[in-house]
Short mmCIF file of C-alpha atoms and ligand atoms in Angstrom, two decimals:
data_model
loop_
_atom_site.label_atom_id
_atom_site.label_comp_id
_atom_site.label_asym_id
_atom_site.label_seq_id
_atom_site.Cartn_x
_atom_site.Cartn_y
_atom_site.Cartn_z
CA UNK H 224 216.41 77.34 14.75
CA UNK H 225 217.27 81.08 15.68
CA UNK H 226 220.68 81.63 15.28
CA UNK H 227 222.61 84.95 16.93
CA UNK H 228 226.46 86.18 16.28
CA UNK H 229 228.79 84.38 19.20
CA UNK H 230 230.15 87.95 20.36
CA UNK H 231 233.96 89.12 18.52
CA UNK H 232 233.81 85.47 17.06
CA UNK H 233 231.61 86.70 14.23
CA UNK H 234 230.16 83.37 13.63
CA UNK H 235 226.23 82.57 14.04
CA UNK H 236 225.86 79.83 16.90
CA UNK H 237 222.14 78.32 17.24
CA UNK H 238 220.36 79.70 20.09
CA UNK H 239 220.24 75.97 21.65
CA UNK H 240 223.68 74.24 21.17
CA UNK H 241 224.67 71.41 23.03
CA UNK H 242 226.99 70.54 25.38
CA UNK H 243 229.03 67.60 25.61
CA UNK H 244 230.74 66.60 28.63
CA UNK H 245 228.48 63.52 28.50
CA UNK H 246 230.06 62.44 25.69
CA UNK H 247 232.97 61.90 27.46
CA UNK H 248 232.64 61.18 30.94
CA UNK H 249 231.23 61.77 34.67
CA UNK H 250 227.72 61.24 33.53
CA UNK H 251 228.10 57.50 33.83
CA UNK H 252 228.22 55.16 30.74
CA UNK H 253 227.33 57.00 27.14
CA UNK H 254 229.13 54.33 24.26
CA UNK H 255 230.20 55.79 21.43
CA UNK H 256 227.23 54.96 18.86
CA UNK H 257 225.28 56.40 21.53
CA UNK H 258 227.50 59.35 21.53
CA UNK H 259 227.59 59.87 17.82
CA UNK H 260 223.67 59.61 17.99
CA UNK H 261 223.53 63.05 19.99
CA UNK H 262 225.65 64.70 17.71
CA UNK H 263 223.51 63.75 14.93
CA UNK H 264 219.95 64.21 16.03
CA UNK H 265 221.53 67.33 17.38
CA UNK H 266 222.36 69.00 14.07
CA UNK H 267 219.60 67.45 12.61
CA UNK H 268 217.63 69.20 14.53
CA UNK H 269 219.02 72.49 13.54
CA UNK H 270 222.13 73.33 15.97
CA UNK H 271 225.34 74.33 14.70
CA UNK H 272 226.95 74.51 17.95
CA UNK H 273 229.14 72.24 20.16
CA UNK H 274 231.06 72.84 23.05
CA UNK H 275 233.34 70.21 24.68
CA UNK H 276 236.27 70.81 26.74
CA UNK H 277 239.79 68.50 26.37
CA UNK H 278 239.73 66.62 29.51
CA UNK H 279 236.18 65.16 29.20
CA UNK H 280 236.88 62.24 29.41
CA UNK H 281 240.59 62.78 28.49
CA UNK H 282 239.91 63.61 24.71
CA UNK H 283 237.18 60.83 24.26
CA UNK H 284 234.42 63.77 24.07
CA UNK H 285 236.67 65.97 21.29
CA UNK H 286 237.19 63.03 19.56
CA UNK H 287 233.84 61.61 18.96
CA UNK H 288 233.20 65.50 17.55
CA UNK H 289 236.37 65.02 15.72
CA UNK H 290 235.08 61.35 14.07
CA UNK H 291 231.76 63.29 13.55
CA UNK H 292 233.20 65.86 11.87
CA UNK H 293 235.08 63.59 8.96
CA UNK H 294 231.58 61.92 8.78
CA UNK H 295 229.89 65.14 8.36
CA UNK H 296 231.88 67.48 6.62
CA UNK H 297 228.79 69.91 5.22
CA UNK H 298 227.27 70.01 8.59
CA UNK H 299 227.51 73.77 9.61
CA UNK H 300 229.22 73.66 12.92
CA UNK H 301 231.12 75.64 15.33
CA UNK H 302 232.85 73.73 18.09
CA UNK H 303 233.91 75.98 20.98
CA UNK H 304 236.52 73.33 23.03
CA UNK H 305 238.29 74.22 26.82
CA UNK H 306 241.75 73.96 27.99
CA UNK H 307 243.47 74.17 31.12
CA UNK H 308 242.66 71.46 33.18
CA UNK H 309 245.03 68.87 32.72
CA UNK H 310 247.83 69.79 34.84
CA UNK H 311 248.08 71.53 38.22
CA UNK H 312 245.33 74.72 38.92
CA UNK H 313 248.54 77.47 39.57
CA UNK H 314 248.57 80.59 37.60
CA UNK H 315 251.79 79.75 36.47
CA UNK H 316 250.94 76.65 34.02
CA UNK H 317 249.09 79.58 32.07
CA UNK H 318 252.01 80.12 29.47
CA UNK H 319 252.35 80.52 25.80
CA UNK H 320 254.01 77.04 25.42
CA UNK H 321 251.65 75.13 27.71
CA UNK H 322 248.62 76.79 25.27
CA UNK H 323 250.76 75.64 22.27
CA UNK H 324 250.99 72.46 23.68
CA UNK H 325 246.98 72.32 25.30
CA UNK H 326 245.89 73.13 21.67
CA UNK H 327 247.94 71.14 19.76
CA UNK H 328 246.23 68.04 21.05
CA UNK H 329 242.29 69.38 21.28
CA UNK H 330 243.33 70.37 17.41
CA UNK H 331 244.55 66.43 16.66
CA UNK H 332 241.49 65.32 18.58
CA UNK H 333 239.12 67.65 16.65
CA UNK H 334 240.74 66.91 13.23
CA UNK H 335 241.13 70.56 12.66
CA UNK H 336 244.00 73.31 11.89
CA UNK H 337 242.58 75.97 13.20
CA UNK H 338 240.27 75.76 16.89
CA UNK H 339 236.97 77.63 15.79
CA UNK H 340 237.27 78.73 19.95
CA UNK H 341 239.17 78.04 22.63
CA UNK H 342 237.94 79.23 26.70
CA UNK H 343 239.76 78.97 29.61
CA UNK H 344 238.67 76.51 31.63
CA UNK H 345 237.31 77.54 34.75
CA UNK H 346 241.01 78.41 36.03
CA UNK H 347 242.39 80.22 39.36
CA UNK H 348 240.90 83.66 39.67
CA UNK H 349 244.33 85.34 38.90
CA UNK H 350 244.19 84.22 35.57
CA UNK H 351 241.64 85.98 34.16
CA UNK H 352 243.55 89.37 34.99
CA UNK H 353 246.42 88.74 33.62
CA UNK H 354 248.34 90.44 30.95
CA UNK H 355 250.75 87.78 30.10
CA UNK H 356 247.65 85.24 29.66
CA UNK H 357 245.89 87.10 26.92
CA UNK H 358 249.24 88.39 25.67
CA UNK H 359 249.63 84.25 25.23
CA UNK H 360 245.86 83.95 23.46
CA UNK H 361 246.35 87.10 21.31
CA UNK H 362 249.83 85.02 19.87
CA UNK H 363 247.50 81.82 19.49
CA UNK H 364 245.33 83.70 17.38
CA UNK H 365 248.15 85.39 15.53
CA UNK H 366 249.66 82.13 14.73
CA UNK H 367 246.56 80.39 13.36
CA UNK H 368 246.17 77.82 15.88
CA UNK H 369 243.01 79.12 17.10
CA UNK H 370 240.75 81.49 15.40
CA UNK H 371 239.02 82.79 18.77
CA UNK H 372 239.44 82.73 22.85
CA UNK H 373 236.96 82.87 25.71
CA UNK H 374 237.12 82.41 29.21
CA UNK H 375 234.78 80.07 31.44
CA UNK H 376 234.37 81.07 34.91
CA UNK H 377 232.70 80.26 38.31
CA UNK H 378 231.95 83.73 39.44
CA UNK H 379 230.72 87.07 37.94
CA UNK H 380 233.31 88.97 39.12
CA UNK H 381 235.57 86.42 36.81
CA UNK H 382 233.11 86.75 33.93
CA UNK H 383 233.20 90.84 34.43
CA UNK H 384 237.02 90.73 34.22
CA UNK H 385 237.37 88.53 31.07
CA UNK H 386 234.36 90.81 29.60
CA UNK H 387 236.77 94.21 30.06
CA UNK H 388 240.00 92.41 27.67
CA UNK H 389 239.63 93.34 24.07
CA UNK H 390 240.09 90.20 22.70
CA UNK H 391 237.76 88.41 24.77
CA UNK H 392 235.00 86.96 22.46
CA UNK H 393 232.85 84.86 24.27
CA UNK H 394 232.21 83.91 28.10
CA UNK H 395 230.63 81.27 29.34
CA UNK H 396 229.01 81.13 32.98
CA UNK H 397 226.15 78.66 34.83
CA UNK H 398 222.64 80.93 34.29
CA UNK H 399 219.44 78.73 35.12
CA UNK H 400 216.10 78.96 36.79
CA UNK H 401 218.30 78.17 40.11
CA UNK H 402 221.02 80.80 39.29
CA UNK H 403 220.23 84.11 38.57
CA UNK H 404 223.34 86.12 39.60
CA UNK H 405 224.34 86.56 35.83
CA UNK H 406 221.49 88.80 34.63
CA UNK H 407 222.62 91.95 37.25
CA UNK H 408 225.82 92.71 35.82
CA UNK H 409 227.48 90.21 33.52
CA UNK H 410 224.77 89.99 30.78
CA UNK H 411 224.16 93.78 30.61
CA UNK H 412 228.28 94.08 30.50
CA UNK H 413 228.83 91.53 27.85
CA UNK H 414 225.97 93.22 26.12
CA UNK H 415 227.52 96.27 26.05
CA UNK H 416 230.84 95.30 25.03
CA UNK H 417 229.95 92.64 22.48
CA UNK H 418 231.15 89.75 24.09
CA UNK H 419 229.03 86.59 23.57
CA UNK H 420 227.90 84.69 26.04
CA UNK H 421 227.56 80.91 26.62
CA UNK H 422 224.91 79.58 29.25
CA UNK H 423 225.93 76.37 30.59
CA UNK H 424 224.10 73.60 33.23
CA UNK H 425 220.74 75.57 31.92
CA UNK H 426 218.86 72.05 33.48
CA UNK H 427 221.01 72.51 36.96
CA UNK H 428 222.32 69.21 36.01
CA UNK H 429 219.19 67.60 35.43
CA UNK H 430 216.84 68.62 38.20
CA UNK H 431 214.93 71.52 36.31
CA UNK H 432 212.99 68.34 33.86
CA UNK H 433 211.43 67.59 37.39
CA UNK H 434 212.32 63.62 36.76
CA UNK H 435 214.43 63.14 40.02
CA UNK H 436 212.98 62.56 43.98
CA UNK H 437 214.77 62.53 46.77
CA UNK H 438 215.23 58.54 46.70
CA UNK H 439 216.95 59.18 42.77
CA UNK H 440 220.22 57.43 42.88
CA UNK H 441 223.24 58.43 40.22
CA UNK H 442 225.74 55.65 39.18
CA UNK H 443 229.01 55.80 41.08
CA UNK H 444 230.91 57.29 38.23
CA UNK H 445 228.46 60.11 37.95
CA UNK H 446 229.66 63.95 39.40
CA UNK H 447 226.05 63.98 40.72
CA UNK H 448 226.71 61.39 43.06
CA UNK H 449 230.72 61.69 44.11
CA UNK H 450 231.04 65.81 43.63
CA UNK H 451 228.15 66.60 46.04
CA UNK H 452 230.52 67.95 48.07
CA UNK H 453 232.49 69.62 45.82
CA UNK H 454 235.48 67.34 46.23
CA UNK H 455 236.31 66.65 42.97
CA UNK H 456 235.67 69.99 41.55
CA UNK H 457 233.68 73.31 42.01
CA UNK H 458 230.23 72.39 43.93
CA UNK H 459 228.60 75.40 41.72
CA UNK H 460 228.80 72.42 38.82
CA UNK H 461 226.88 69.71 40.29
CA UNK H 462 223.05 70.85 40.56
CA UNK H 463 224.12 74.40 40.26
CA UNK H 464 225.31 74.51 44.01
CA UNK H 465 222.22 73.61 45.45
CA UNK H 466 220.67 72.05 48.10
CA UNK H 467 219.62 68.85 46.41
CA UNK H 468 216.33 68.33 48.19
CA UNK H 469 215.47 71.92 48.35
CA UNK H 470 216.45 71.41 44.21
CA UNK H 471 214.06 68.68 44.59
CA UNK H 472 211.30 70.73 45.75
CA UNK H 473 211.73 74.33 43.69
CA UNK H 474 211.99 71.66 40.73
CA UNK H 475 208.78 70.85 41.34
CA UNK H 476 207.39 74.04 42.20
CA UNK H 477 208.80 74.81 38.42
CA UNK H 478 206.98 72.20 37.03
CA UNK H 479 203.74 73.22 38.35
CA UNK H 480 204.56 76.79 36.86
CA UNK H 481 205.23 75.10 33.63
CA UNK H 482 202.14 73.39 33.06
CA UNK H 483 200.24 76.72 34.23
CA UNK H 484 201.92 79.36 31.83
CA UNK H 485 203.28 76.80 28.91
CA UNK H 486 200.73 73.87 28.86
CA UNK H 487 202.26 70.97 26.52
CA UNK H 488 205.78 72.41 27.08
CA UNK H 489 207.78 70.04 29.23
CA UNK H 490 210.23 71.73 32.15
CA UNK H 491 212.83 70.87 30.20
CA UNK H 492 212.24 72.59 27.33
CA UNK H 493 210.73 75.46 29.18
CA UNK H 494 214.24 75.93 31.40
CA UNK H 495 216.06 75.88 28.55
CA UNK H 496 213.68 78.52 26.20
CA UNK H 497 213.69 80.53 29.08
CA UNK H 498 217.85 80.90 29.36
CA UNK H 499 217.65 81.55 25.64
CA UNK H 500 215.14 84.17 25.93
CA UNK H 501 217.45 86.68 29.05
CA UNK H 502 218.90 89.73 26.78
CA UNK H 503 222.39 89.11 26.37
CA UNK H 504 222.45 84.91 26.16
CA UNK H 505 223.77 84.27 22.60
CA UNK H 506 223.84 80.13 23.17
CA UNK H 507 222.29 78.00 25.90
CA UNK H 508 224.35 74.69 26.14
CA UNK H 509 221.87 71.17 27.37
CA UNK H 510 223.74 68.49 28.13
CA UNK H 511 222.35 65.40 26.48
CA UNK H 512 222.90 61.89 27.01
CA UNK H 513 220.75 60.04 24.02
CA UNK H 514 218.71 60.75 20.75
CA UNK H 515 215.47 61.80 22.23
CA UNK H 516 217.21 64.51 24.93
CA UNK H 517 219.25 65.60 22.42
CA UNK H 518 215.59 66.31 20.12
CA UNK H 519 213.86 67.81 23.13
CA UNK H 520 216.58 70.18 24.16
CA UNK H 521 216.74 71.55 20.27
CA UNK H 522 213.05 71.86 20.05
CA UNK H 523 213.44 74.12 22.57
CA UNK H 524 214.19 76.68 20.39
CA UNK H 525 211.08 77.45 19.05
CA UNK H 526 209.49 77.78 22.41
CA UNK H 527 208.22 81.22 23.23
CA UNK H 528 208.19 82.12 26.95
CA UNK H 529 205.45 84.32 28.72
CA UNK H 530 206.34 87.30 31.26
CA UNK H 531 204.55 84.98 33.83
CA UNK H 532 206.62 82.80 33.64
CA UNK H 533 209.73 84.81 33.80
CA UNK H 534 208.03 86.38 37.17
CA UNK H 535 207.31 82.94 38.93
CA UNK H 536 211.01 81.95 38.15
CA UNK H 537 212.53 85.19 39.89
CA UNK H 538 210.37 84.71 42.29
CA UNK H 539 211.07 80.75 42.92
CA UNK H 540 214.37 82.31 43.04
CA UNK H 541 214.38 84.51 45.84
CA UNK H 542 212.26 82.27 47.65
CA UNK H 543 214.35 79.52 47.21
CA UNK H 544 217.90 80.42 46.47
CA UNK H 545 219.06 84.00 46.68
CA UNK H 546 220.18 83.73 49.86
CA UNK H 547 222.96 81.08 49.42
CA UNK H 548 223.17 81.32 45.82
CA UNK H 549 224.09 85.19 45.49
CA UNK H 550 226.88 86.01 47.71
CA UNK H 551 228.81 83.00 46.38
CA UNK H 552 229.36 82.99 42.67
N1 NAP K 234 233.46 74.42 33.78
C1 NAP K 234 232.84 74.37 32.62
O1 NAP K 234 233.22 75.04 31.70
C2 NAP K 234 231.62 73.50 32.48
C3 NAP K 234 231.06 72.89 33.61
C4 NAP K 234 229.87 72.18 33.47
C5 NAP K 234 229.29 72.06 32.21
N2 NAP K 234 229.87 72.63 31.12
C6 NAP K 234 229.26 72.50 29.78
O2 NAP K 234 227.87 72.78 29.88
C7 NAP K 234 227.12 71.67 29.35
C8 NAP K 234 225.77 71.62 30.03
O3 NAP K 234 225.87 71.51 31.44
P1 NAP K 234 225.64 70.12 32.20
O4 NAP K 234 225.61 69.04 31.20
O5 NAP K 234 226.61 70.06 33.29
O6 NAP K 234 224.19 70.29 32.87
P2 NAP K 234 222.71 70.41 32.29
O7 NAP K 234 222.74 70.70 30.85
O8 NAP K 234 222.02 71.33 33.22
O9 NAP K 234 222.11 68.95 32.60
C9 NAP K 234 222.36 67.85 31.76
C10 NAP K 234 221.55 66.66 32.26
O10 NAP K 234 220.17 66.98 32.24
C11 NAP K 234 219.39 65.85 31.90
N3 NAP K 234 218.65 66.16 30.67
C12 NAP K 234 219.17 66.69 29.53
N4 NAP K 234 218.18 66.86 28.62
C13 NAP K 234 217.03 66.44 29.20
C14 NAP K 234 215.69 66.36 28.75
N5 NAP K 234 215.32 66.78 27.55
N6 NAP K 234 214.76 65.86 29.61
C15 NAP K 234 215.11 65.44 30.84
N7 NAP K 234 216.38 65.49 31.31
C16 NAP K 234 217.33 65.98 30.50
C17 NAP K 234 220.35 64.71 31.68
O11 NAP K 234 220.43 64.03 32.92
P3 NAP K 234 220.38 62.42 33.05
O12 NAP K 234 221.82 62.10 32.90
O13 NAP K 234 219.84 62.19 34.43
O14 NAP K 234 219.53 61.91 31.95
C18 NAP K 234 221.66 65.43 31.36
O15 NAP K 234 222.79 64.65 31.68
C19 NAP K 234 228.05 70.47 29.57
O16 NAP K 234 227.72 69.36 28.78
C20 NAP K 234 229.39 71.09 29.22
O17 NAP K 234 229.53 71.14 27.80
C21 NAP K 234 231.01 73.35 31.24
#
């Protein structure tokens, strides 16, 4: 598996990591054998990069990395983990001694000294220009309780703010077949600046593989069934922000496109090679919630993709989503 320098972090990340909310909750029922079976047909399978946040599932997903970890001490991994979300969304719970706190705990849960990196999790626009904020990160980092910060944002106009800090390392944004904001401005920017960047919900939650209709029904404790409507958090997170049915249908049209320009690939694979492949993506982050996901997503790595196939997405795109999609993150 490829592997590319994660920005000011230094450290090579595979190409295709994996992300693991899953592993701790919102997805509906993964046990923790299960769990520990993604992590290990994941590295197996050549990625050496994790990213998990410290409220999924209220630790549960650091801590399976943390178990795995002890298990596995040779494995090469870096484990990029999220803070922030525990407590109330107000600027002002961004201070040094909540961080201390924040990463006190994701480093007990991860069995580590040191956080490899830590990103802001998604928090209220003000944050991410704030002196006093990365003032607090820049003091993590001098204290050794974190080797590394990022942010993760909603919008561009977040990720472009987080980009222009110094000691930013690493952003991570939504950038899929179904949202294509990122490659005007904040790809080219991090680019330029060195900053890596982290492509999350690369499937739009599932609906790029083509598997769901408009009868599929999610369990009751899965985000794709009770965040539809953004009430629990940001709608952008749950299909990407789109129209499920119209999801439905470009999904499709995908698939079709798939089977035309990569025959044998499945839309899976092909969504997530073709993330990897956008100048300026250091790590593309799948989601998986058993073994053989977990194996499919990786083998993605070693998929090349055509120009034509880079043209029919655009063009799904515009046909599709620009409209709704653009103005709003
Ligand atoms: N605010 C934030 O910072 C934030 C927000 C969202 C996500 N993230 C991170 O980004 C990661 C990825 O995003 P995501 O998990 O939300 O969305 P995603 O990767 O777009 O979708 C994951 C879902 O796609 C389906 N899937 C995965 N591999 C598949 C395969 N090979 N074939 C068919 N279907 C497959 C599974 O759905 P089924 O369950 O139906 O099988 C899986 O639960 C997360 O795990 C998390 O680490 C961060």
């Amino acid at each position: 598996m490829e592997q590319r320098i994660l920005g000011r972090t230094d450290r090579p990340v595979s190409i295709v990591g994996l992300g693991t909310w899953q592993l701790g909750a919102d997805w509906g029922e993964v046990d923790e054998s299960d769990a520990l079976d993604v992590l290990s047909a994941s590295v197996d399978a050549g990625v050496t990069f994790f990213d998990t946040a410290d409220v999924y599932g209220d630790g549960r997903s650091e801590r399976v990395i943390g178990r795995f970890r002890r298990e596995n001490p040779s494995a090469p991994l870096t484990v990029a983990t999220k803070m922030g979300r525990r407590g109330p969304q107000e600027p002002g719970e961004f201070t040094l001694a909540n961080f201390r706190a924040w990463t006190d705990r994701s480093r007990t849960n991860l069995g580590v000294d040191r956080l490899d990196l830590v990103q802001l999790h998604c928090p209220p626009t003000p944050v991410f220009s704030s002196d006093a904020v990365y003032d607090a990160l820049d003091t993590l980092v001098a204290e050794g309780a974190i080797a590394n910060y990022g942010v993760s944002v909603e919008t561009c106009a977040e990720a472009l703010a987080a980009i222009a800090r110094p000691g930013t390392a690493s952003v991570q944004i939504i950038l899929n077949a179904f949202r294509l904001k990122p490659l005007d401005e904040v790809l080219p920017a991090a680019r330029a600046a060195g900053v890596g960047v982290i492509a999350r919900v690369p499937l739009a939650s599932g609906l790029l593989s083509g598997r769901y209709t408009a009868d599929t029904e999610f369990a009751s404790t899965d985000h794709r069934n009770y965040n539809r409507d953004g009430s629990a958090f940001d709608v952008g997170e749950t299909f990407s922000g789109v129209d499920y049915e119209q999801g439905v249908q470009a999904a499709r049209e995908f698939s079709a496109l798939v089977s035309r320009e990569l025959p044998g690939v499945s839309p899976a694979a092909a969504a997530i090679a073709w993330v990897a492949s956008q100048p300026g993506v250091t790590s593309v982050i799948p989601g998986a919630r058993s073994r053989a996901q977990a194996e499919a997503n990786a083998a993605a790595g070693d998929v090349t993709v055509p120009p034509a196939l880079d043209e029919g997405v655009h063009a799904l795109y515009d046909q599709y989503f620009r409209a709704a999609i653009h103005p709003r993150w």
